[in-house]
DNA sequence: CTAGGGTACGTAAGCGCTTACGTAAGCGCT
DNA sequence: AGCGCTTACGTAAGCGCTTACGTACCCTAG
C-alpha cells in the first residue's frame, strides 16, 4: 500500500498487481519474460497509481541514467540557445531531462564542467561549440570522453570534430567560401574578416573557406584583412573599429558569426556608413534575429535546431566502432546587407 | 581499494583514510561528530583519489538532491536565455546542475513538465515566465508545488506571483507606466500597444501600467489601441500590420516585450515608415540586442541575469512561513527609437 | 570511586530500484 | 515415462550513499 503522502514505489505497484518486484520491474521496462496478460495488468496498475520510477534508484541499480548533459559556450548566445532548443525538444519527446552547463568559451572551465557532468553520472553528454586549437586541452577532453564511453556513457559533439566522438558538423569551410564568393561576385576586392578568437577551430575553418574562395577567384591573399576578437557583438564592434581605422579601403566585412555581424552593423550605423552602399556585411549562422536587423543580414543558414536534435539522436543510438559524422546542410541567404562594391 | 577503471567510492576513501564509512560520510558532509584531525585526513584522501559522490546514491539515501530544474517558456528567447544564464552561473558556483525544460507557453504542457520534474525528484524548481490567467491551471500548478514543498522540495518563481511560492518580481506595471509617460511627454496621443497573448499575467500587468499612465495624464482611454498576438517577433510583425491598417493615426507603438518590438521595427522598416520620425517604438526587457537594433530600442531594462541568480538564491534558503517576494529594479532606457510625435 | 553525560567513532539498516540466479510448470521429444 | 528445454515468475543480492543507534572512551560532578 502506498504510504500516505508519498509517491508510490515499485513495490506498491507490484503488490497491487499481485506480482513480485522483479516482475513488475520487467513489465514496466518492457523486458520479456513476462506474459502479455501480466504485463498489461502491471502497466494498468502503475498508471492508476501515477507511478513514476525514481530515477536515482533506477540509475543506482544499474539502469540507464535518463539525463543528458549539454555543454555550450554561452546559453544566451542565440546560436547556442537555438541548438539547445532542439536538444530540449527531442529530449522532452523521449522523456529525458537536459542538464545544461556553459563554459564561457574557456577551455579549462569547459573541461571542468565536463568532468563534473561525468562525475554526476549523466548518461549522455552533448558538447556544442567550437573546439579549441590547443591540442593539450582537446586531448584531455578526448581522453575523458573516451573513458566515459568505455563505462557505457554516450557522447555526441556539435560543430567540433577533434573529440573522437559522434559529431554533427556544419561545413564551415564551404560556408565561408560561399560568403566570399558572393562578395567577390558583387565586385568586392578589399574584404576584411571580423573573426572570433584565433583559438577556435570554427573560426579557422570558416576563415579557410574565405581564403580559398579568394584564391579560387585569383585574388591575392594579401588583400584579405583578418581581425580577431571575441565571437560576440562586442567583438564585432571592436573589430569594425579596427578595420575602419587601419584599412579604410575595405568595402566588405565578413563576420564569422551573426553575433559579430550584429556588432559590425551597429558600429557602421553609428559611424553613419551606409550598408550596403558603402560597405557590405555578411554573417554566419542565420540566428533568428538576422532577418530583423537593419539592414537584414546576408548570412549562411545553419539548421541549428535540427543540429541539436541530430546530436541527441546520434548519442541515443548504440555506440559504433568508429565515430559517426553527420554533416548539416547550409545555405547562403542573401538579404539587404550586401550589394555591389562601390565604384572607386 | 578502488576497482580498476571505476570511479572511487566512499568506501575506497574510508578504507584509505582508515575510518568507517559513516565517519567518512560525516567528514565530507562537514557534519560534526568528527575530530578535526580525522576530518582533514578524510578530505585529503578524497582529493587524492578524485572522489566525487555519486549523486544518485546520495539522493536515494536521503541526502539533498543537487539538481535544480528550470522551466521557461522558450529557451531561444533572449529574455529567458539571459535569465537561464544567471541561474546556470550561480548553480555552477554552488556545484549544482540545472535541468532545463521549456513549456512553449502552453499551460497544460508546462504543468506536465512540472510534474515530470517533481517525479524526477529534482530538489529545486525554478519556474520562469508569465503566469496564465486561467485560474484552473494556476491552481493545479500551485497545488502541485505546495505538495512538492511539503516533501522538502524548494521552489521559486520568476515573474509570476500566483503560485504561492517565493518569487522575484519585476514591477511590470510601473515599467508600463514609465514607457507610456515617456511617450506622452514626447507629445504622443495616439498610442497603440502590441501586446502578447491576452492570457498572460505579464501582459495584463504591463498593459495596466500603460493605461494608468494615460489616465494620469488625463488622456481618454479610448485613445489606446491594444492588439494582442504572440509574445514573439512574428507577433510583433502581425500586430504592426494590424495597427497600421486599422489605426493609421497611431504615432507610437508600445511593444510589451523586446521580441515583439523587434518585429515592430522590422515591419515599419519594410513599410518604409521612419522611426522615430513618423512612428516611435518602445519595448520592454532590454534584452542585449535591443541596443544593436536599428534604430536602437527605447525600452525598460530588467536585470535578467540578476533575476535568475536571485531566484536560485531564494530557493536555496530554508523555506519561510510565507512566500517571500523580491522585487527587481527597472529602468527606462531611452535610445533612438523614440522621438517627438510628428506634427499633424 | 562511581554515576552521569558528552564526544568520537563504528555498525548496520535502509533508500527504491535492477538483475543474476533459482525454481516450478509446461512442452515436445525419444 | 523420462529427459531436457523453454517460459514465466519469485528470491535476494546488491548499487553507493546517509543516518539512527550502539559503544567505547574520557571528563566532570557528587
XYZ file of C-alpha atoms in Angstrom, chain A residues 41-325:
285
model
C -2.045 -5.636 -15.548
C 1.138 -4.155 -14.112
C 1.103 -1.263 -16.521
C -2.511 -0.545 -15.766
C -1.912 -0.511 -12.028
C 1.122 1.716 -12.492
C -0.964 4.177 -14.410
C -3.736 4.105 -11.836
C -1.271 4.827 -9.068
C 0.506 7.512 -11.053
C 3.710 5.616 -10.584
C 6.896 7.196 -11.902
C 10.145 5.380 -11.300
C 12.617 7.053 -9.010
C 15.470 7.885 -11.352
C 18.033 7.891 -8.581
C 17.189 4.378 -7.511
C 16.991 3.251 -11.088
C 20.345 4.665 -12.031
C 21.963 3.431 -8.872
C 20.733 -0.059 -9.511
C 22.423 -0.059 -12.854
C 19.647 1.074 -15.128
C 20.308 3.719 -17.704
C 20.516 7.258 -16.494
C 17.858 9.312 -18.140
C 19.583 12.621 -18.193
C 21.542 14.257 -20.929
C 24.168 16.855 -20.197
C 24.680 19.679 -22.635
C 27.717 21.910 -22.585
C 27.575 25.091 -24.593
C 29.815 28.112 -24.731
C 27.134 30.502 -23.633
C 23.420 29.971 -23.166
C 22.318 33.472 -24.005
C 24.002 33.441 -27.381
C 21.218 32.693 -29.880
C 23.379 30.223 -31.767
C 23.611 28.057 -28.695
C 20.158 28.661 -27.394
C 18.679 27.567 -30.693
C 20.752 24.403 -30.640
C 19.775 23.863 -27.031
C 16.163 24.341 -28.066
C 16.492 21.433 -30.475
C 18.104 19.223 -27.871
C 15.494 20.041 -25.260
C 12.670 19.466 -27.681
C 13.777 15.994 -28.628
C 14.773 15.148 -25.076
C 11.302 16.035 -23.872
C 9.781 13.831 -26.538
C 11.949 10.971 -25.280
C 11.248 11.592 -21.618
C 14.800 12.706 -20.944
C 15.915 15.635 -18.874
C 18.612 18.024 -20.057
C 21.278 19.355 -17.748
C 22.824 22.437 -19.204
C 26.233 23.932 -18.485
C 28.106 26.802 -20.006
C 31.823 27.069 -20.427
C 32.134 30.757 -21.216
C 34.480 29.750 -24.034
C 37.163 28.922 -21.506
C 38.702 25.559 -22.402
C 39.870 24.844 -18.859
C 36.490 25.627 -17.384
C 34.804 23.586 -20.060
C 36.942 20.616 -19.125
C 35.949 21.116 -15.530
C 32.265 21.175 -16.477
C 32.775 18.043 -18.484
C 34.355 16.262 -15.533
C 31.552 17.471 -13.352
C 28.942 16.002 -15.675
C 30.815 12.734 -15.820
C 31.193 12.649 -12.058
C 27.473 13.287 -11.776
C 26.967 10.202 -13.905
C 24.772 11.787 -16.517
C 24.099 9.200 -19.178
C 24.603 11.273 -22.265
C 26.834 14.216 -22.929
C 26.406 16.629 -25.765
C 29.100 19.140 -26.300
C 28.497 22.062 -28.550
C 30.594 24.890 -29.843
C 33.947 25.364 -31.396
C 36.767 23.125 -30.435
C 39.952 24.723 -29.224
C 43.159 24.809 -31.150
C 45.079 23.964 -28.023
C 45.962 20.288 -28.522
C 46.535 19.749 -24.811
C 43.020 20.651 -23.778
C 41.407 18.822 -26.639
C 43.429 15.719 -25.870
C 42.402 15.785 -22.231
C 38.768 16.220 -23.132
C 39.107 13.434 -25.639
C 40.587 11.071 -23.065
C 37.922 11.941 -20.534
C 35.185 11.276 -23.073
C 36.749 8.011 -24.212
C 36.824 6.708 -20.652
C 33.257 7.862 -20.165
C 32.174 5.951 -23.234
C 34.008 2.850 -22.096
C 31.847 2.896 -18.976
C 28.745 2.997 -21.110
C 28.321 6.733 -21.438
C 27.065 8.199 -24.661
C 28.507 11.260 -26.295
C 27.965 13.471 -29.288
C 29.521 16.736 -30.313
C 28.049 19.588 -32.276
C 30.355 21.546 -34.517
C 33.606 20.037 -33.357
C 35.498 17.178 -34.846
C 38.613 16.626 -32.751
C 36.914 14.839 -29.901
C 36.816 11.331 -31.309
C 33.088 11.026 -30.761
C 29.980 11.101 -32.918
C 29.537 14.569 -34.260
C 27.233 16.727 -36.284
C 29.260 19.106 -38.347
C 28.319 22.068 -40.447
C 30.597 22.565 -43.391
C 32.175 25.724 -42.097
C 34.706 25.924 -44.839
C 32.158 25.658 -47.625
C 30.053 28.261 -45.872
C 32.970 30.648 -45.672
C 33.670 30.022 -49.310
C 30.092 30.776 -50.319
C 30.157 34.074 -48.465
C 33.405 35.183 -50.025
C 32.294 34.151 -53.490
C 29.108 36.113 -53.078
C 31.095 39.220 -52.161
C 33.631 38.792 -54.926
C 30.840 38.324 -57.428
C 29.424 41.638 -56.275
C 32.731 43.233 -57.173
C 34.304 43.458 -53.733
C 38.075 43.177 -53.716
C 39.020 44.696 -50.372
C 37.465 42.298 -47.907
C 38.043 42.213 -44.190
C 37.131 39.425 -41.826
C 35.863 40.019 -38.307
C 36.946 36.698 -36.876
C 36.326 35.135 -33.489
C 39.136 34.086 -31.200
C 42.034 32.639 -33.133
C 41.995 29.570 -30.902
C 38.628 28.281 -32.092
C 38.516 25.659 -34.806
C 35.258 27.018 -36.194
C 36.987 30.321 -36.787
C 39.884 28.654 -38.536
C 37.572 26.598 -40.749
C 35.344 29.466 -41.798
C 38.378 31.610 -42.416
C 39.975 28.903 -44.536
C 36.831 28.895 -46.664
C 37.024 32.623 -47.214
C 40.696 32.469 -48.185
C 40.199 29.564 -50.512
C 37.406 31.392 -52.346
C 39.636 34.373 -52.888
C 42.413 32.146 -54.186
C 39.939 30.418 -56.487
C 38.886 33.774 -57.873
C 42.521 34.664 -58.430
C 42.721 37.393 -55.841
C 45.959 37.954 -53.915
C 45.635 36.641 -50.337
C 47.299 39.799 -49.143
C 44.074 41.623 -49.966
C 42.361 39.789 -47.132
C 42.440 41.558 -43.808
C 41.735 39.414 -40.753
C 40.961 40.863 -37.344
C 40.456 38.554 -34.410
C 38.240 39.321 -31.450
C 35.516 37.811 -29.352
C 32.768 35.839 -31.043
C 30.212 38.313 -29.713
C 28.517 41.577 -30.612
C 31.152 43.429 -28.658
C 33.849 41.607 -30.581
C 32.157 42.654 -33.808
C 32.117 46.286 -32.743
C 35.780 46.259 -31.781
C 36.804 44.521 -34.982
C 34.887 47.045 -37.042
C 36.631 49.974 -35.392
C 39.958 48.398 -36.120
C 39.100 47.623 -39.725
C 37.822 51.130 -40.398
C 40.870 52.702 -38.847
C 43.551 50.501 -40.275
C 42.025 49.509 -43.598
C 39.727 52.285 -44.782
C 39.756 50.871 -48.297
C 37.665 47.887 -47.142
C 34.327 47.547 -48.920
C 33.016 44.363 -47.309
C 33.208 42.810 -43.892
C 32.771 39.103 -43.332
C 31.774 38.483 -39.746
C 32.344 34.860 -38.884
C 29.155 34.600 -36.891
C 25.932 36.558 -36.662
C 26.684 37.904 -33.213
C 29.746 39.648 -34.552
C 27.820 40.760 -37.622
C 25.296 42.427 -35.331
C 28.111 44.371 -33.724
C 29.543 45.254 -37.112
C 26.232 46.662 -38.324
C 25.758 48.549 -35.113
C 29.142 50.242 -35.371
C 28.732 51.069 -39.040
C 25.411 52.667 -38.261
C 26.816 54.811 -35.510
C 29.611 55.852 -37.846
C 26.965 56.669 -40.453
C 28.485 54.364 -43.025
C 25.769 53.202 -45.417
C 25.202 49.456 -45.665
C 25.373 48.113 -48.283
C 26.010 51.394 -50.169
C 29.481 51.952 -48.881
C 30.101 48.687 -47.016
C 28.630 45.217 -47.381
C 28.339 42.943 -44.388
C 27.781 39.223 -44.094
C 27.369 36.970 -41.092
C 27.260 33.258 -40.434
C 24.653 31.003 -38.730
C 21.407 32.799 -39.536
C 20.206 33.141 -36.000
C 16.615 34.183 -35.983
C 17.162 37.903 -35.436
C 19.384 38.091 -38.509
C 16.341 38.714 -40.680
C 15.158 41.517 -38.408
C 18.343 43.509 -38.237
C 18.624 46.714 -40.189
C 19.597 46.094 -42.851
C 18.590 42.466 -42.771
C 21.670 40.303 -42.781
C 23.091 38.240 -45.612
C 24.393 35.120 -43.927
C 24.850 31.372 -44.050
C 21.897 29.492 -42.672
C 22.682 26.601 -40.387
C 19.840 24.364 -39.215
C 20.595 24.873 -35.541
C 17.500 23.304 -34.053
C 17.981 20.332 -36.302
C 21.636 20.098 -35.316
C 20.655 19.808 -31.681
C 18.135 17.102 -32.446
C 20.545 15.184 -34.641
C 23.248 15.240 -31.999
C 20.923 13.741 -29.439
C 19.732 11.183 -31.963
C 23.319 10.131 -32.565
C 24.006 9.818 -28.868
C 20.887 7.740 -28.389
C 21.969 5.118 -30.887
C 24.215 2.277 -29.790
C 27.848 3.189 -29.998
C 29.510 2.364 -33.253
C 33.059 1.204 -33.744
C 34.131 4.431 -35.368
C 32.775 7.869 -34.544
C 29.919 8.777 -36.840
C 29.667 12.091 -38.609
